[in-house]
Amino acid sequence: MAMSQAAKRDVGVSKDALLKSYRKRLKDDVKSMADNLTEIVKLCRVDEENQVTRSTQAEEDALEMQVRASNMVRAGESLMKLVSDLKQYLILNDFPSVNEAIAQNSKEFKKIQASCDRKLTEMRDEMATHLFELEEEYYSSSYK
């Protein structure tokens, strides 16, 4: 009994730690994307005269934009991985909803089965009636 309580507590703690980790990853990646976008927008400013030539400054700005765009792509990929991890976590650890879905499907299929059985029974009875009428007609016919 004490062992199961400790196991439940450990599962709860690891679940909380995992969810905190997911939250931190989410915040970090969104912040990275926002910061990099802000910096890219800042690079689009009109330059005043300085010691660096315009072409050198343009090359430097282009390189910085590429680096920041790459950082945004990395953060986006990390967010997609996070979504995948969350889906996997939900699928693997959401037993009550899985059980509920299975029970719901089972009830639905039993209703369908009962309906099919009822229709098949009606068809059998109808066919038996028609067959009886046809046999009666055949045996009472003068053309046999």
Short mmCIF file of C-alpha atoms in Angstrom, two decimals:
data_model
loop_
_atom_site.label_atom_id
_atom_site.label_comp_id
_atom_site.label_asym_id
_atom_site.label_seq_id
_atom_site.Cartn_x
_atom_site.Cartn_y
_atom_site.Cartn_z
CA MET A 1 0.00 0.00 0.00
CA ALA A 2 2.79 2.43 0.94
CA MET A 3 4.68 1.43 -2.21
CA SER A 4 1.74 2.30 -4.47
CA GLN A 5 1.34 5.70 -2.74
CA ALA A 6 5.03 6.43 -3.32
CA ALA A 7 4.75 5.30 -6.95
CA LYS A 8 1.73 7.56 -7.52
CA ARG A 9 3.57 10.48 -5.94
CA ASP A 10 6.64 9.84 -8.12
CA VAL A 11 4.47 9.67 -11.25
CA GLY A 12 2.79 12.93 -10.23
CA VAL A 13 6.15 14.60 -9.63
CA SER A 14 7.62 13.40 -12.92
CA LYS A 15 4.44 14.46 -14.73
CA ASP A 16 4.66 17.96 -13.20
CA ALA A 17 8.36 18.19 -14.05
CA LEU A 18 7.67 17.14 -17.63
CA LEU A 19 4.88 19.70 -17.99
CA LYS A 20 7.12 22.43 -16.55
CA SER A 21 9.79 21.42 -19.04
CA TYR A 22 7.27 21.70 -21.88
CA ARG A 23 6.16 25.14 -20.64
CA LYS A 24 9.77 26.34 -20.43
CA ARG A 25 10.52 25.08 -23.95
CA LEU A 26 7.42 26.83 -25.25
CA LYS A 27 8.30 30.15 -23.62
CA ASP A 28 11.95 29.98 -24.72
CA ASP A 29 11.14 29.16 -28.33
CA VAL A 30 8.43 31.80 -28.66
CA LYS A 31 10.72 34.38 -27.04
CA SER A 32 13.53 33.41 -29.42
CA MET A 33 11.26 33.82 -32.44
CA ALA A 34 9.96 37.18 -31.22
CA ASP A 35 13.45 38.50 -30.38
CA ASN A 36 14.89 37.43 -33.72
CA LEU A 37 11.99 38.97 -35.63
CA THR A 38 12.41 42.21 -33.70
CA GLU A 39 16.10 42.29 -34.56
CA ILE A 40 15.40 41.60 -38.24
CA VAL A 41 12.93 44.49 -38.29
CA LYS A 42 15.56 46.73 -36.64
CA LEU A 43 17.99 45.87 -39.45
CA CYS A 44 15.58 47.43 -41.95
CA ARG A 45 16.37 50.91 -40.70
CA VAL A 46 17.72 53.73 -42.85
CA ASP A 47 21.41 54.15 -42.12
CA GLU A 48 23.09 57.40 -41.32
CA GLU A 49 26.61 58.00 -42.51
CA ASN A 50 29.28 56.08 -40.61
CA GLN A 51 32.75 54.73 -41.14
CA VAL A 52 31.63 51.47 -42.79
CA THR A 53 30.81 51.59 -46.49
CA ARG A 54 27.25 50.96 -47.61
CA SER A 55 28.08 47.67 -49.34
CA THR A 56 29.93 46.36 -46.29
CA GLN A 57 27.02 47.37 -44.07
CA ALA A 58 24.56 45.71 -46.47
CA GLU A 59 26.57 42.47 -46.42
CA GLU A 60 26.75 42.55 -42.64
CA ASP A 61 23.00 43.19 -42.38
CA ALA A 62 22.23 40.39 -44.85
CA LEU A 63 24.39 37.94 -42.89
CA GLU A 64 22.76 38.95 -39.61
CA MET A 65 19.29 38.53 -41.17
CA GLN A 66 20.24 35.05 -42.38
CA VAL A 67 21.49 34.07 -38.94
CA ARG A 68 18.39 35.44 -37.24
CA ALA A 69 16.10 33.80 -39.79
CA SER A 70 17.91 30.51 -39.15
CA ASN A 71 17.37 31.00 -35.43
CA MET A 72 13.65 31.58 -36.07
CA VAL A 73 13.46 28.41 -38.18
CA ARG A 74 15.24 26.44 -35.44
CA ALA A 75 12.78 27.81 -32.86
CA GLY A 76 9.86 26.91 -35.14
CA GLU A 77 11.16 23.38 -35.58
CA SER A 78 11.59 23.13 -31.84
CA LEU A 79 7.97 24.21 -31.39
CA MET A 80 6.82 21.57 -33.87
CA LYS A 81 8.82 18.97 -31.93
CA LEU A 82 7.18 20.22 -28.74
CA VAL A 83 3.72 19.80 -30.29
CA SER A 84 4.68 16.28 -31.37
CA ASP A 85 5.94 15.48 -27.85
CA LEU A 86 2.72 16.82 -26.32
CA LYS A 87 0.59 14.73 -28.67
CA GLN A 88 2.63 11.64 -27.90
CA TYR A 89 2.40 12.34 -24.16
CA LEU A 90 -1.35 12.78 -24.42
CA ILE A 91 -1.82 9.63 -26.47
CA LEU A 92 0.35 7.48 -24.21
CA ASN A 93 -0.79 8.83 -20.85
CA ASP A 94 -4.46 9.69 -21.24
CA PHE A 95 -5.87 6.29 -20.27
CA PRO A 96 -9.25 7.52 -18.92
CA SER A 97 -10.20 9.17 -22.19
CA VAL A 98 -8.92 6.19 -24.20
CA ASN A 99 -11.01 3.86 -22.06
CA GLU A 100 -14.02 6.15 -22.40
CA ALA A 101 -13.60 6.24 -26.18
CA ILE A 102 -13.36 2.45 -26.30
CA ALA A 103 -16.49 2.10 -24.15
CA GLN A 104 -18.36 4.62 -26.31
CA ASN A 105 -17.34 2.81 -29.51
CA SER A 106 -18.31 -0.52 -27.98
CA LYS A 107 -21.79 0.80 -27.11
CA GLU A 108 -22.19 2.25 -30.58
CA PHE A 109 -21.14 -1.02 -32.24
CA LYS A 110 -23.48 -3.03 -30.01
CA LYS A 111 -26.37 -0.77 -31.08
CA ILE A 112 -25.42 -1.27 -34.73
CA GLN A 113 -25.16 -5.02 -34.17
CA ALA A 114 -28.59 -5.15 -32.52
CA SER A 115 -30.07 -3.14 -35.38
CA CYS A 116 -28.48 -5.43 -37.98
CA ASP A 117 -29.67 -8.54 -36.12
CA ARG A 118 -33.21 -7.14 -35.94
CA LYS A 119 -33.22 -6.30 -39.68
CA LEU A 120 -31.81 -9.72 -40.59
CA THR A 121 -34.49 -11.42 -38.49
CA GLU A 122 -37.18 -9.37 -40.20
CA MET A 123 -35.74 -10.26 -43.60
CA ARG A 124 -35.61 -13.96 -42.67
CA ASP A 125 -39.24 -13.93 -41.53
CA GLU A 126 -40.32 -12.06 -44.66
CA MET A 127 -38.40 -14.44 -46.92
CA ALA A 128 -39.87 -17.46 -45.11
CA THR A 129 -43.38 -16.06 -45.65
CA HIS A 130 -42.72 -15.41 -49.35
CA LEU A 131 -41.10 -18.82 -49.79
CA PHE A 132 -44.09 -20.51 -48.13
CA GLU A 133 -46.45 -18.63 -50.47
CA LEU A 134 -44.34 -19.57 -53.50
CA GLU A 135 -44.21 -23.26 -52.47
CA GLU A 136 -47.95 -23.28 -51.92
CA GLU A 137 -48.49 -21.73 -55.34
CA TYR A 138 -46.08 -24.17 -56.99
CA TYR A 139 -47.57 -27.31 -55.44
CA SER A 140 -51.11 -26.23 -56.11
CA SER A 141 -50.35 -25.31 -59.72
CA SER A 142 -51.60 -27.47 -62.54
CA TYR A 143 -48.41 -26.81 -64.58
CA LYS A 144 -45.90 -28.74 -62.47
#
